[in-house]
Coordinates of C-alpha atoms in Angstrom, one line a residue:
X1 CA 44.2 134.2 159.7
X2 CA 42.3 132.3 157.5
X3 CA 42.8 128.6 157.5
X4 CA 42.9 126.9 154.0
X5 CA 42.4 123.5 153.0
X6 CA 44.0 122.1 149.4
X7 CA 42.5 119.7 147.3
X8 CA 45.1 117.8 144.9
X9 CA 45.5 114.8 142.8
X10 CA 48.9 114.7 141.8
X11 CA 52.6 116.2 142.4
X12 CA 51.0 119.6 144.0
X13 CA 52.9 122.2 142.5
X14 CA 50.2 124.8 142.8
X15 CA 49.9 123.8 146.6
X16 CA 53.5 124.2 147.2
X17 CA 52.8 127.9 145.3
X18 CA 50.1 128.5 147.9
X19 CA 51.8 127.2 150.8
X20 CA 55.3 128.9 150.1
X21 CA 53.1 132.5 149.5
X22 CA 51.0 131.7 152.9
X23 CA 54.1 131.3 154.6
X24 CA 55.8 134.5 153.4
X25 CA 52.9 136.5 153.4
X26 CA 51.5 135.4 157.0
X27 CA 47.9 136.0 155.7
X28 CA 46.9 132.5 155.8
X29 CA 47.9 129.2 157.2
X30 CA 47.4 125.8 155.5
X31 CA 45.7 123.4 157.7
X32 CA 45.0 120.5 155.4
X33 CA 46.3 118.9 152.0
X34 CA 43.8 116.3 151.0
X35 CA 44.0 114.1 147.8
X36 CA 41.7 111.3 146.3
X37 CA 45.2 109.5 145.1
X38 CA 47.0 108.0 148.6
X39 CA 50.1 107.9 146.2
X40 CA 49.7 111.6 145.0
X41 CA 53.4 113.0 144.9
X42 CA 52.1 116.2 146.9
X43 CA 51.1 114.8 149.9
X44 CA 54.7 114.1 150.8
X45 CA 55.3 117.5 149.9
X46 CA 53.2 118.6 151.9
X47 CA 53.9 116.6 155.0
X48 CA 57.5 117.6 154.6
X49 CA 56.4 121.0 155.2
X50 CA 54.6 120.2 158.2
X51 CA 51.1 120.8 156.9
X52 CA 48.6 118.1 158.2
X53 CA 47.6 115.4 155.0
X54 CA 44.7 113.1 154.5
X55 CA 43.8 111.0 151.4
X56 CA 40.3 109.4 150.4
X57 CA 40.7 106.7 147.6
X58 CA 38.1 107.7 145.1
X59 CA 38.4 104.2 143.7
X60 CA 36.5 102.0 146.2
X61 CA 33.7 104.2 145.8
X62 CA 33.1 103.3 142.3
X63 CA 30.4 105.3 140.9
X64 CA 28.9 106.5 144.4
X65 CA 30.4 110.4 144.3
X66 CA 28.3 111.2 147.2
X67 CA 29.9 108.5 149.5
X68 CA 33.1 109.7 148.5
X69 CA 32.8 113.0 149.0
X70 CA 30.9 112.5 152.2
X71 CA 34.5 110.6 153.7
X72 CA 36.3 113.5 151.8
X73 CA 34.1 116.3 153.4
X74 CA 34.6 114.4 157.1
X75 CA 38.4 114.8 156.6
X76 CA 38.2 118.4 155.3
X77 CA 35.7 119.4 158.0
X78 CA 37.6 118.0 160.8
X79 CA 40.3 121.0 160.2
X80 CA 37.5 123.8 159.9
X81 CA 38.7 125.6 156.9
X82 CA 37.6 129.3 155.8
X83 CA 38.5 128.6 152.0
X84 CA 39.1 125.5 150.0
X85 CA 41.4 125.6 147.1
X86 CA 41.3 123.0 144.4
X87 CA 44.8 122.8 143.1
X88 CA 45.1 120.0 140.5
X89 CA 42.0 117.9 142.0
X90 CA 40.6 115.9 139.1
X91 CA 37.3 115.0 140.2
X92 CA 34.1 116.4 139.3
X93 CA 32.4 117.2 142.3
X94 CA 28.4 117.0 142.7
X95 CA 26.4 120.1 143.3
X96 CA 25.7 118.8 147.0
X97 CA 29.7 118.9 147.9
X98 CA 29.9 122.4 145.9
X99 CA 27.0 123.5 148.2
X100 CA 28.4 122.5 151.4
X101 CA 31.4 125.0 150.5
X102 CA 29.8 127.6 148.4
X103 CA 31.1 130.9 148.1
X104 CA 34.6 129.9 150.0
X105 CA 35.8 127.3 147.2
X106 CA 38.3 128.4 144.4
X107 CA 39.7 126.3 141.5
X108 CA 42.7 126.9 139.4
X109 CA 41.9 126.2 135.4
X110 CA 44.8 126.0 132.6
X111 CA 42.8 128.2 130.1
X112 CA 41.4 131.7 129.9
X113 CA 37.9 130.7 130.5
X114 CA 35.1 130.8 129.3
X115 CA 37.5 129.1 126.7
X116 CA 38.1 125.3 126.7
X117 CA 36.3 124.5 130.3
X118 CA 37.1 120.7 131.2
X119 CA 40.2 118.7 129.6
X120 CA 43.1 119.1 126.9
X121 CA 43.0 122.7 127.2
X122 CA 46.1 123.2 125.9
X123 CA 45.6 121.1 122.5
X124 CA 42.3 122.7 121.9
X125 CA 44.0 126.2 122.2
X126 CA 46.5 125.1 119.6
X127 CA 43.8 123.5 117.3
X128 CA 41.9 126.6 117.1
X129 CA 45.2 128.4 116.2
X130 CA 45.1 131.0 119.3
X131 CA 47.4 133.8 119.8
X132 CA 47.7 133.4 123.5
X133 CA 46.4 130.9 126.0
X134 CA 47.1 131.4 130.0
X135 CA 45.1 130.3 133.1
X136 CA 42.0 131.2 135.2
X137 CA 41.5 131.2 139.0
X138 CA 37.6 131.0 139.7
X139 CA 35.0 130.3 142.2
X140 CA 34.0 127.1 142.1
X141 CA 30.0 126.8 141.4
X142 CA 27.8 123.6 140.0
X143 CA 28.3 124.7 136.6
X144 CA 32.1 123.2 135.4
X145 CA 34.7 125.6 135.2
X146 CA 32.2 128.2 135.0
X147 CA 32.2 130.2 138.1
X148 CA 32.8 134.2 138.9
X149 CA 36.4 134.6 137.4
X150 CA 38.6 135.9 140.0
X151 CA 41.9 136.2 138.3
X152 CA 43.8 135.5 134.9
X153 CA 47.2 135.2 133.6
X154 CA 48.3 135.1 129.8
X155 CA 50.9 133.7 128.1
X156 CA 51.6 134.1 124.3
X157 CA 51.4 131.1 122.1
X158 CA 54.8 130.7 120.3
X159 CA 55.5 129.1 116.8
X160 CA 56.1 125.4 117.3
X161 CA 54.4 125.0 120.6
X162 CA 53.3 121.8 121.6
X163 CA 51.1 120.8 124.3
X164 CA 53.7 120.1 126.6
X165 CA 55.7 123.7 126.0
X166 CA 52.6 125.5 126.3
X167 CA 51.7 123.9 129.4
X168 CA 54.9 124.3 131.1
X169 CA 54.9 128.1 130.4
X170 CA 50.9 128.6 131.7
X171 CA 52.2 126.4 134.8
X172 CA 54.6 129.0 135.7
X173 CA 51.9 131.4 135.5
X174 CA 49.4 129.5 137.8
X175 CA 52.3 129.7 140.3
X176 CA 52.0 133.2 140.3
X177 CA 48.3 133.9 139.9
X178 CA 46.7 131.4 142.3
X179 CA 48.6 133.0 145.4
X180 CA 47.5 136.5 144.2
X181 CA 44.0 135.7 144.1
X182 CA 44.2 133.8 147.4
X183 CA 45.8 136.6 149.3
X184 CA 42.8 138.9 147.8
X185 CA 40.2 136.7 148.9
X186 CA 41.4 135.8 151.9
X187 CA 40.7 139.7 153.1
X188 CA 37.1 139.0 151.2
X189 CA 37.9 141.0 148.3
X190 CA 36.5 139.4 145.0
X191 CA 38.2 141.9 142.5
X192 CA 39.9 139.9 139.5
X193 CA 43.5 139.8 139.7
X194 CA 45.1 140.3 135.8
X195 CA 48.7 139.3 135.6
X196 CA 50.2 140.2 132.1

């Protein structure tokens, strides 16, 4: 059974979707939920499920990202994970950190990559007049949101959509897509998952 570490920065809704799917499918087990914010709501939710947690506050490290990442890696490596899932982890990672976990680190992004890497994806899709939006799970590489695509799910952009209404519909699809990709990836299968 694969060992999964999940990194979060906020409420952890994608972490919960992954944890529930692992419990149902018995193909992997969450061995750590870690955050860069000790007050992240997802930490308490993970602890309530009996998942080990850790927090490494990035703020005391200032601009020294390698020092923050070294402290974070220490927590991650202590649990010996096979796969690292970024689930709303809002820190840009250095190439050194990415190399350490290369080939076994996934991320979910709220756009149909390669469209709209980075932030404000829903506002950018709306401003462009896109007919559809969605989310992507990809392998993490040193180039921001540019690693091999492992899955996508699409949603229509509706008349009158705002950033918030579009984000809510995309998030529902994220909770379907990320577990589907992890199930496949955990078996060594990198064939992209395409959800309608």
